[in-house]
CSV table of C-alpha atoms in Angstrom, one decimal:
chain,number,residue,atom,x,y,z
A,1,MET,CA,0.0,0.0,0.0
A,2,LYS,CA,1.1,3.6,-0.6
A,3,ILE,CA,1.3,5.1,2.9
A,4,ALA,CA,2.2,8.7,4.0
A,5,VAL,CA,3.7,9.1,7.4
A,6,LEU,CA,3.3,12.8,8.5
A,7,GLY,CA,5.9,13.8,11.1
A,8,THR,CA,9.6,13.2,11.4
A,9,GLY,CA,9.9,12.7,15.1
A,10,GLU,CA,10.6,9.4,16.9
A,11,VAL,CA,7.0,8.1,16.5
A,12,GLY,CA,6.9,9.0,12.8
A,13,ARG,CA,10.3,7.5,12.0
A,14,ARG,CA,9.4,4.3,14.0
A,15,LEU,CA,6.1,3.8,12.2
A,16,ALA,CA,7.5,4.7,8.8
A,17,THR,CA,10.4,2.2,9.2
A,18,LYS,CA,8.0,-0.6,10.3
A,19,LEU,CA,5.7,0.1,7.4
A,20,ALA,CA,8.6,0.2,4.9
A,21,SER,CA,9.9,-3.1,6.3
A,22,LEU,CA,6.5,-4.7,5.7
A,23,GLY,CA,6.8,-3.8,2.0
A,24,HIS,CA,4.7,-0.6,1.9
A,25,GLU,CA,5.7,2.3,-0.3
A,26,VAL,CA,6.2,4.9,2.4
A,27,THR,CA,6.6,8.6,1.9
A,28,MET,CA,7.6,10.7,5.0
A,29,GLY,CA,5.9,14.1,5.0
A,30,SER,CA,7.1,17.2,6.8
A,31,ARG,CA,6.5,20.9,6.7
A,32,THR,CA,9.3,21.6,4.2
A,33,ALA,CA,10.5,19.5,1.2
A,34,ASP,CA,14.1,19.6,2.5
A,35,ASN,CA,13.6,18.4,6.1
A,36,ALA,CA,16.9,16.8,7.2
A,37,ALA,CA,15.4,14.1,9.4
A,38,ALA,CA,13.0,13.1,6.6
A,39,ALA,CA,15.8,13.0,4.0
A,40,ALA,CA,18.0,10.9,6.2
A,41,TRP,CA,15.2,8.5,7.0
A,42,ALA,CA,14.3,8.2,3.3
A,43,GLU,CA,17.9,7.6,2.3
A,44,GLU,CA,18.4,4.9,5.0
A,45,ASN,CA,15.2,3.1,4.1
A,46,ASP,CA,15.3,3.5,0.3
A,47,ALA,CA,12.0,5.4,0.6
A,48,ALA,CA,10.5,8.8,-0.3
A,49,HIS,CA,10.0,12.1,1.5
A,50,GLY,CA,8.4,15.4,0.7
A,51,THR,CA,6.1,18.1,2.0
A,52,PHE,CA,2.9,17.1,3.9
A,53,ALA,CA,1.0,17.7,0.6
A,54,ASP,CA,3.5,15.6,-1.5
A,55,ALA,CA,3.3,12.7,0.9
A,56,ALA,CA,-0.5,12.7,1.4
A,57,GLY,CA,-1.1,13.3,-2.3
A,58,VAL,CA,0.5,10.0,-3.5
A,59,ALA,CA,-0.8,7.9,-0.5
A,60,ASP,CA,-3.7,5.5,-0.2
A,61,LEU,CA,-3.6,5.8,3.6
A,62,VAL,CA,-2.1,8.6,5.8
A,63,VAL,CA,-0.6,8.3,9.3
A,64,ASN,CA,-0.7,11.4,11.5
A,65,ALA,CA,2.4,11.2,13.6
A,66,THR,CA,2.8,14.9,14.2
A,67,SER,CA,2.5,16.5,17.6
A,68,GLY,CA,-1.2,16.8,18.4
A,69,GLN,CA,-0.5,20.5,19.1
A,70,VAL,CA,0.2,21.1,15.5
A,71,SER,CA,-1.7,18.3,13.8
A,72,LEU,CA,-4.5,20.5,12.5
A,73,ALA,CA,-1.9,22.9,10.9
A,74,ALA,CA,0.0,19.9,9.4
A,75,LEU,CA,-3.1,18.4,7.9
A,76,GLU,CA,-4.2,21.8,6.5
A,77,ALA,CA,-0.8,22.0,4.9
A,78,ALA,CA,-1.4,18.5,3.5
A,79,GLY,CA,-4.6,19.7,1.9
A,80,ALA,CA,-8.2,18.5,2.1
A,81,ASP,CA,-8.1,17.2,-1.5
A,82,ASN,CA,-5.1,15.1,-0.7
A,83,LEU,CA,-6.9,13.6,2.2
A,84,SER,CA,-10.4,13.1,0.8
A,85,GLY,CA,-11.8,9.6,1.0
A,86,LYS,CA,-8.6,8.3,2.6
A,87,ILE,CA,-8.1,6.7,6.0
A,88,LEU,CA,-6.2,8.9,8.4
A,89,VAL,CA,-4.6,6.9,11.2
A,90,ASP,CA,-4.2,9.4,14.0
A,91,VAL,CA,-1.6,8.3,16.6
A,92,SER,CA,-1.0,11.8,18.0
A,93,ASN,CA,-1.3,13.3,21.5
A,94,ALA,CA,-1.3,17.0,22.2
A,95,LEU,CA,1.5,17.3,24.8
A,96,ASP,CA,2.7,20.6,26.1
A,97,PHE,CA,6.2,20.3,27.5
A,98,SER,CA,6.6,24.0,28.2
A,99,GLY,CA,6.1,23.4,32.0
A,100,GLY,CA,8.5,20.4,32.2
A,101,PHE,CA,7.7,16.8,32.9
A,102,PRO,CA,5.0,15.5,33.0
A,103,PRO,CA,3.7,17.6,30.1
A,104,LYS,CA,0.2,18.9,30.1
A,105,VAL,CA,-2.2,16.9,27.9
A,106,GLY,CA,-4.3,19.1,25.7
A,107,LEU,CA,-7.8,18.1,24.6
A,108,PRO,CA,-8.9,20.6,21.9
A,109,ASP,CA,-12.3,22.1,22.5
A,110,GLY,CA,-13.0,19.6,25.3
A,111,GLY,CA,-12.8,16.8,22.8
A,112,SER,CA,-9.8,15.2,21.2
A,113,VAL,CA,-7.3,15.9,18.5
A,114,ALA,CA,-8.9,13.1,16.5
A,115,GLU,CA,-12.3,14.8,16.5
A,116,GLN,CA,-10.8,18.1,15.7
A,117,LEU,CA,-9.2,16.6,12.6
A,118,GLN,CA,-12.4,14.7,11.6
A,119,ARG,CA,-14.4,18.0,11.9
A,120,ALA,CA,-11.8,19.8,9.7
A,121,PHE,CA,-11.7,17.0,7.1
A,122,PRO,CA,-15.2,15.5,6.9
A,123,GLU,CA,-14.4,13.5,3.8
A,124,THR,CA,-11.5,11.8,5.5
A,125,ARG,CA,-12.0,8.6,7.6
A,126,VAL,CA,-10.1,9.3,10.9
A,127,VAL,CA,-9.2,6.3,13.1
A,128,LYS,CA,-7.5,6.9,16.4
A,129,THR,CA,-5.1,4.2,17.6
A,130,LEU,CA,-1.7,3.4,19.1
A,131,ASN,CA,-1.6,6.7,21.1
A,132,THR,CA,-1.6,5.0,24.4
A,133,MET,CA,1.9,3.5,24.4
A,134,SER,CA,5.5,4.1,23.5
A,135,ASN,CA,6.5,3.9,19.9
A,136,SER,CA,8.6,0.8,20.5
A,137,VAL,CA,5.6,-1.1,21.6
A,138,MET,CA,3.4,0.2,18.8
A,139,VAL,CA,5.3,-1.6,16.2
A,140,GLU,CA,6.5,-4.6,18.2
A,141,PRO,CA,3.8,-5.6,20.8
A,142,SER,CA,5.7,-8.7,21.8
A,143,ARG,CA,8.1,-6.4,23.7
A,144,VAL,CA,5.4,-6.5,26.4
A,145,PRO,CA,4.6,-10.1,27.5
A,146,GLY,CA,1.2,-11.7,27.6
A,147,HIS,CA,-2.1,-10.0,27.2
A,148,HIS,CA,-2.1,-6.2,26.7
A,149,THR,CA,-4.3,-3.8,24.8
A,150,VAL,CA,-4.4,-1.4,21.8
A,151,PHE,CA,-7.5,0.8,21.3
A,152,LEU,CA,-9.4,1.8,18.2
A,153,SER,CA,-11.8,4.7,17.9
A,154,GLY,CA,-13.6,5.9,14.7
A,155,ASP,CA,-16.8,6.6,13.0
A,156,ASP,CA,-16.2,4.4,9.9
A,157,GLU,CA,-16.4,0.7,10.6
A,158,ARG,CA,-14.7,-0.3,7.3
A,159,ALA,CA,-11.8,2.1,8.1
A,160,LYS,CA,-11.5,0.6,11.5
A,161,ALA,CA,-11.4,-2.9,10.0
A,162,GLU,CA,-8.6,-1.9,7.6
A,163,VAL,CA,-6.6,-0.3,10.5
A,164,SER,CA,-7.1,-3.5,12.5
A,165,ALA,CA,-5.5,-5.4,9.7
A,166,LEU,CA,-2.6,-3.0,9.7
A,167,LEU,CA,-2.2,-3.5,13.5
A,168,GLU,CA,-2.3,-7.3,13.0
A,169,SER,CA,0.5,-6.9,10.4
A,170,PHE,CA,2.5,-5.2,13.3
A,171,GLY,CA,1.9,-8.3,15.5
A,172,TRP,CA,-1.2,-7.3,17.4
A,173,THR,CA,-3.7,-10.1,17.8
A,174,PRO,CA,-7.4,-9.6,17.3
A,175,ALA,CA,-7.9,-10.3,21.1
A,176,GLN,CA,-5.5,-7.4,21.9
A,177,ILE,CA,-7.4,-4.9,19.7
A,178,THR,CA,-10.3,-3.2,21.6
A,179,ASP,CA,-12.7,-1.1,19.6
A,180,LEU,CA,-14.0,1.6,21.9
A,181,GLY,CA,-16.6,2.8,19.5
A,182,ASP,CA,-17.1,6.1,17.6
A,183,LEU,CA,-14.4,8.8,17.4
A,184,SER,CA,-15.6,10.6,20.5
A,185,SER,CA,-14.0,7.8,22.4
A,186,ALA,CA,-10.6,9.1,21.3
A,187,ARG,CA,-11.0,11.7,24.1
A,188,ALA,CA,-10.7,8.7,26.5
A,189,THR,CA,-7.5,7.4,25.0
A,190,GLU,CA,-6.0,10.9,24.7
A,191,SER,CA,-7.0,11.5,28.4
A,192,PHE,CA,-5.4,8.2,29.3
A,193,VAL,CA,-2.0,9.6,28.3
A,194,GLU,CA,-2.0,11.5,31.7
A,195,LEU,CA,-1.8,8.1,33.4
A,196,TRP,CA,0.7,6.8,30.9
A,197,LEU,CA,3.0,9.7,31.6
A,198,ARG,CA,2.8,9.1,35.4
A,199,LEU,CA,3.5,5.4,34.8
A,200,TYR,CA,6.5,6.4,32.7
A,201,GLY,CA,7.6,8.6,35.6
A,202,VAL,CA,7.5,5.6,37.9
A,203,LEU,CA,8.6,2.7,35.7
A,204,GLY,CA,11.2,4.6,33.6
A,205,PRO,CA,12.0,3.8,30.0
A,206,VAL,CA,10.9,0.2,30.0
A,207,ASP,CA,8.5,-1.4,27.6
A,208,PHE,CA,5.1,-1.4,29.3
A,209,ASN,CA,1.5,-1.2,28.3
A,210,ILE,CA,-1.9,-1.6,30.0
A,211,SER,CA,-4.1,-4.6,29.6
A,212,VAL,CA,-7.9,-4.6,30.0
A,213,VAL,CA,-8.5,-7.6,32.2
A,214,THR,CA,-12.0,-9.2,32.2
A,215,PRO,CA,-13.1,-12.6,33.6
A,216,ALA,CA,-13.3,-13.8,30.0
A,217,VAL,CA,-9.7,-13.2,29.1
B,1,MET,CA,-10.0,1.1,63.5
B,2,LYS,CA,-12.7,3.7,63.7
B,3,ILE,CA,-13.6,4.6,60.1
B,4,ALA,CA,-16.0,7.2,58.7
B,5,VAL,CA,-17.4,6.5,55.3
B,6,LEU,CA,-18.8,9.8,53.8
B,7,GLY,CA,-21.4,9.1,51.2
B,8,THR,CA,-24.4,6.8,51.1
B,9,GLY,CA,-24.3,5.9,47.4
B,10,GLU,CA,-23.3,2.5,46.0
B,11,VAL,CA,-19.6,3.1,46.5
B,12,GLY,CA,-20.0,4.3,50.0
B,13,ARG,CA,-22.3,1.4,51.0
B,14,ARG,CA,-20.0,-1.1,49.4
B,15,LEU,CA,-16.8,0.2,51.1
B,16,ALA,CA,-18.6,0.6,54.5
B,17,THR,CA,-19.9,-2.9,54.4
B,18,LYS,CA,-16.5,-4.3,53.6
B,19,LEU,CA,-14.8,-2.3,56.3
B,20,ALA,CA,-17.5,-3.4,58.9
B,21,SER,CA,-17.1,-7.0,57.8
B,22,LEU,CA,-13.3,-6.7,58.5
B,23,GLY,CA,-14.1,-5.6,62.1
B,24,HIS,CA,-13.7,-1.9,61.8
B,25,GLU,CA,-16.1,0.4,63.7
B,26,VAL,CA,-17.7,2.2,60.8
B,27,THR,CA,-19.9,5.3,60.9
B,28,MET,CA,-21.6,6.3,57.6
B,29,GLY,CA,-21.8,10.0,57.2
B,30,SER,CA,-24.3,12.0,55.1
B,31,ARG,CA,-25.5,15.5,54.7
B,32,THR,CA,-28.3,15.1,57.3
B,33,ALA,CA,-28.6,13.0,60.4
B,34,ASP,CA,-31.7,11.2,59.3
B,35,ASN,CA,-30.6,10.0,55.8
B,36,ALA,CA,-32.7,7.0,55.0
B,37,ALA,CA,-30.0,5.1,53.1
B,38,ALA,CA,-27.5,5.6,55.9
B,39,ALA,CA,-30.0,4.5,58.5
B,40,ALA,CA,-30.9,1.4,56.6
B,41,TRP,CA,-27.2,0.5,56.0
B,42,ALA,CA,-26.4,1.1,59.7
B,43,GLU,CA,-29.3,-1.1,60.8
B,44,GLU,CA,-28.4,-3.9,58.5
B,45,ASN,CA,-24.7,-3.8,59.5
B,46,ASP,CA,-25.1,-3.1,63.2
B,47,ALA,CA,-23.1,0.1,62.7
B,48,ALA,CA,-23.5,3.8,63.2
B,49,HIS,CA,-24.5,6.7,61.0
B,50,GLY,CA,-24.8,10.5,61.4
B,51,THR,CA,-23.9,13.7,59.7
B,52,PHE,CA,-20.6,14.2,57.9
B,53,ALA,CA,-19.3,15.9,61.0
B,54,ASP,CA,-20.6,13.2,63.4
B,55,ALA,CA,-18.9,10.5,61.3
B,56,ALA,CA,-15.6,12.3,60.8
B,57,GLY,CA,-15.4,13.5,64.4
B,58,VAL,CA,-15.3,10.0,65.9
B,59,ALA,CA,-13.1,8.4,63.2
B,60,ASP,CA,-9.4,7.7,63.0
B,61,LEU,CA,-9.6,7.5,59.2
B,62,VAL,CA,-12.1,9.0,56.8
B,63,VAL,CA,-13.1,7.7,53.4
B,64,ASN,CA,-14.5,10.2,50.9
B,65,ALA,CA,-17.1,8.2,48.8
B,66,THR,CA,-19.2,11.3,47.9
B,67,SER,CA,-19.5,12.4,44.3
B,68,GLY,CA,-16.5,14.4,43.4
B,69,GLN,CA,-18.8,17.2,42.3
B,70,VAL,CA,-19.8,17.8,45.9
B,71,SER,CA,-16.9,16.4,47.8
B,72,LEU,CA,-15.5,19.8,48.8
B,73,ALA,CA,-18.9,20.8,50.2
B,74,ALA,CA,-19.2,17.5,52.0
B,75,LEU,CA,-15.8,17.8,53.6
B,76,GLU,CA,-16.5,21.4,54.6
B,77,ALA,CA,-19.6,20.1,56.3
B,78,ALA,CA,-17.5,17.5,58.0
B,79,GLY,CA,-15.3,20.3,59.3
B,80,ALA,CA,-11.6,20.9,59.3
B,81,ASP,CA,-11.2,20.1,63.0
B,82,ASN,CA,-12.8,16.7,62.5
B,83,LEU,CA,-10.4,16.0,59.6
B,84,SER,CA,-7.2,17.4,61.0
B,85,GLY,CA,-4.2,15.0,61.2
B,86,LYS,CA,-6.3,12.2,59.8
B,87,ILE,CA,-5.9,10.2,56.6
B,88,LEU,CA,-8.6,10.9,54.0
B,89,VAL,CA,-8.9,8.1,51.6
B,90,ASP,CA,-10.4,9.8,48.5
B,91,VAL,CA,-12.1,7.4,46.1
B,92,SER,CA,-14.2,10.0,44.3
B,93,ASN,CA,-14.6,11.0,40.7
B,94,ALA,CA,-16.4,14.2,39.6
B,95,LEU,CA,-18.9,12.8,37.1
B,96,ASP,CA,-21.5,15.0,35.5
B,97,PHE,CA,-24.3,12.9,34.2
B,98,SER,CA,-26.4,15.9,33.1
B,99,GLY,CA,-25.6,15.2,29.4
B,100,GLY,CA,-26.3,11.4,29.6
B,101,PHE,CA,-23.8,8.5,29.3
B,102,PRO,CA,-20.9,8.7,29.2
B,103,PRO,CA,-20.8,11.5,31.9
B,104,LYS,CA,-18.4,14.3,31.6
B,105,VAL,CA,-15.4,13.8,33.9
B,106,GLY,CA,-14.6,17.0,35.8
B,107,LEU,CA,-11.1,18.0,36.9
B,108,PRO,CA,-11.4,21.0,39.3
B,109,ASP,CA,-9.0,23.8,38.5
B,110,GLY,CA,-7.2,21.7,35.9
B,111,GLY,CA,-6.1,19.4,38.7
B,112,SER,CA,-8.0,16.7,40.6
B,113,VAL,CA,-10.7,16.5,43.3
B,114,ALA,CA,-8.0,15.0,45.5
B,115,GLU,CA,-5.7,18.1,45.2
B,116,GLN,CA,-8.7,20.3,45.7
B,117,LEU,CA,-9.5,18.6,49.0
B,118,GLN,CA,-5.8,18.6,50.0
B,119,ARG,CA,-5.6,22.4,49.4
B,120,ALA,CA,-8.8,23.0,51.4
B,121,PHE,CA,-7.6,20.8,54.3
B,122,PRO,CA,-3.8,21.1,54.6
B,123,GLU,CA,-3.7,19.3,58.0
B,124,THR,CA,-5.4,16.2,56.5
B,125,ARG,CA,-3.4,13.5,54.7
B,126,VAL,CA,-5.2,12.9,51.5
B,127,VAL,CA,-4.5,9.6,49.6
B,128,LYS,CA,-6.2,8.9,46.3
B,129,THR,CA,-7.0,5.3,45.5
B,130,LEU,CA,-9.6,2.9,44.1
B,131,ASN,CA,-11.2,5.4,41.9
B,132,THR,CA,-10.3,3.6,38.7
B,133,MET,CA,-12.6,0.6,39.0
B,134,SER,CA,-16.1,-0.5,39.9
B,135,ASN,CA,-17.0,-0.7,43.5
B,136,SER,CA,-17.4,-4.5,43.4
B,137,VAL,CA,-13.7,-4.9,42.3
B,138,MET,CA,-12.5,-2.3,44.9
B,139,VAL,CA,-13.4,-4.6,47.8
B,140,GLU,CA,-13.0,-8.0,46.1
B,141,PRO,CA,-10.1,-7.8,43.6
B,142,SER,CA,-10.3,-11.6,43.0
B,143,ARG,CA,-13.4,-10.9,40.9
B,144,VAL,CA,-10.9,-10.0,38.1
B,145,PRO,CA,-8.5,-12.9,37.4
B,146,GLY,CA,-4.7,-12.7,37.4
B,147,HIS,CA,-2.7,-9.5,37.6
B,148,HIS,CA,-4.4,-6.2,37.6
B,149,THR,CA,-3.7,-2.8,39.2
B,150,VAL,CA,-4.8,-0.4,41.9
B,151,PHE,CA,-3.1,3.1,42.0
B,152,LEU,CA,-2.1,5.2,45.0
B,153,SER,CA,-1.4,8.9,45.0
B,154,GLY,CA,-0.5,11.1,48.0
B,155,ASP,CA,2.0,13.5,49.5
B,156,ASP,CA,2.4,11.6,52.8
B,157,GLU,CA,4.4,8.4,52.5
B,158,ARG,CA,3.3,7.0,55.9
B,159,ALA,CA,-0.4,7.7,55.0
B,160,LYS,CA,0.1,5.8,51.7
B,161,ALA,CA,1.7,2.9,53.6
B,162,GLU,CA,-1.4,2.7,55.9
B,163,VAL,CA,-3.7,2.9,53.0
B,164,SER,CA,-1.7,0.1,51.3
B,165,ALA,CA,-2.3,-2.1,54.3
B,166,LEU,CA,-6.0,-1.3,54.2
B,167,LEU,CA,-6.0,-2.3,50.5
B,168,GLU,CA,-4.2,-5.5,51.4
B,169,SER,CA,-6.9,-6.3,53.9
B,170,PHE,CA,-9.3,-6.1,51.0
B,171,GLY,CA,-7.3,-8.7,49.1
B,172,TRP,CA,-5.0,-6.6,47.0
B,173,THR,CA,-1.4,-7.9,46.9
B,174,PRO,CA,1.6,-5.6,47.1
B,175,ALA,CA,2.4,-6.4,43.5
B,176,GLN,CA,-1.0,-5.0,42.4
B,177,ILE,CA,-0.6,-1.7,44.3
B,178,THR,CA,1.1,0.9,42.1
B,179,ASP,CA,2.3,4.1,43.8
B,180,LEU,CA,2.1,6.8,41.2
B,181,GLY,CA,3.8,9.4,43.4
B,182,ASP,CA,2.6,12.7,44.9
B,183,LEU,CA,-1.0,13.8,45.0
B,184,SER,CA,-0.7,15.6,41.7
B,185,SER,CA,-0.8,12.1,40.1
B,186,ALA,CA,-4.4,11.9,41.1
B,187,ARG,CA,-5.3,13.9,38.1
B,188,ALA,CA,-4.0,11.0,36.0
B,189,THR,CA,-6.3,8.5,37.7
B,190,GLU,CA,-9.2,10.9,37.6
B,191,SER,CA,-8.6,11.4,33.9
B,192,PHE,CA,-8.4,7.7,33.4
B,193,VAL,CA,-12.1,7.4,34.3
B,194,GLU,CA,-12.8,8.7,30.8
B,195,LEU,CA,-11.4,5.4,29.5
B,196,TRP,CA,-13.0,3.4,32.2
B,197,LEU,CA,-16.4,4.8,31.2
B,198,ARG,CA,-15.8,3.9,27.5
B,199,LEU,CA,-14.7,0.4,28.5
B,200,TYR,CA,-17.8,0.0,30.6
B,201,GLY,CA,-19.8,1.1,27.5
B,202,VAL,CA,-18.2,-1.6,25.4
B,203,LEU,CA,-17.9,-4.4,28.0
B,204,GLY,CA,-21.1,-3.8,30.0
B,205,PRO,CA,-21.5,-4.5,33.7
B,206,VAL,CA,-18.8,-7.2,34.0
B,207,ASP,CA,-16.0,-7.1,36.5
B,208,PHE,CA,-13.0,-5.7,34.7
B,209,ASN,CA,-9.9,-3.7,35.5
B,210,ILE,CA,-6.7,-2.6,33.9
B,211,SER,CA,-3.4,-4.1,34.5
B,212,VAL,CA,-0.1,-2.4,34.0
B,213,VAL,CA,2.0,-5.0,32.2
B,214,THR,CA,5.8,-4.7,32.2
B,215,PRO,CA,8.4,-7.3,31.1
B,216,ALA,CA,9.1,-7.8,34.8
B,217,VAL,CA,5.5,-8.9,35.8
């Protein structure tokens, strides 16, 4: 599949590298065509890079790995026409590090970044996922032993099914993928990041995740 | 121990019953001395009830099981003198059901109910715990199989140790009790309730909880 990964930070590079290793044609998008991190990543992975618009324009599916604080601006730069009809996998969180650690978690308009993007791009099918864990666990769930959980939120059932398949290609099992419902549930996973940050503060840089435990599991 | 449980709702009754069954002298506190739910509970459990001030006044340890939306008012009614020097176990969440399900989760002043109470009663040792699960699981963790997690937040280490011992008397093991640090971490567990509510929406009224999974567990 032709996939755009928007964002050149650690999360974007990790996801882009995984997707490229799985055989997808990945283009890394950034604000400017000459972004050094994107160019270095593309060189190393024999892949492409370009502006947000370049990347989204050629893609069948778009991953938003920009900071949630600037995601709306990044997607506006990508352009509604380049996003129309496509799945947007939103893995972002709006973290404000200006006051130190832990950062403040922003929830735009009392909702979520995901809903903000969906409202701005109604022809795009936004699916929120993977934003509740470190990027190392996102693409290699076996780093955390046993049962643990990845969440999905979105208004389009077929889009969620396609994103589930993508997650399975990363190593997630269907039992680990928990569909929380429509996109308003993204505010729950974006709020959860508060707890993730505190756990990170306690546990340190180890691979961890949460598991939803029920009597049936 | 002499324990006041403030609040006559499902959470308050569940905790009060458990504490009474463990041999503690429990007084259930409510806004008025003649609260019917408190009187019925006291009758059934051969225990006491009274106003918030009555209950807190005779107690060594106070449990706040009122709705987080009214906890500050309830504790003000209990009175600073009746709370001074005592541990306040805060299990509350500030849920606003006025817009239907899921309720809105309120975080007073951008912080947490727990911090709001600590600021109002600086001589009281506030420990936040148990607010991330259903009341059935709070007092009987074995309803959820295997490893799962209860969080602790508080500024007073000795108070947290005493509350840990209380949790252990409920059946929680030390490995299940995760100390998140100072009381500001209560905003993380109060924020988590957004996700709990969505999981409840998906899973229904089954016993569930989250587990923090690390390679070491």
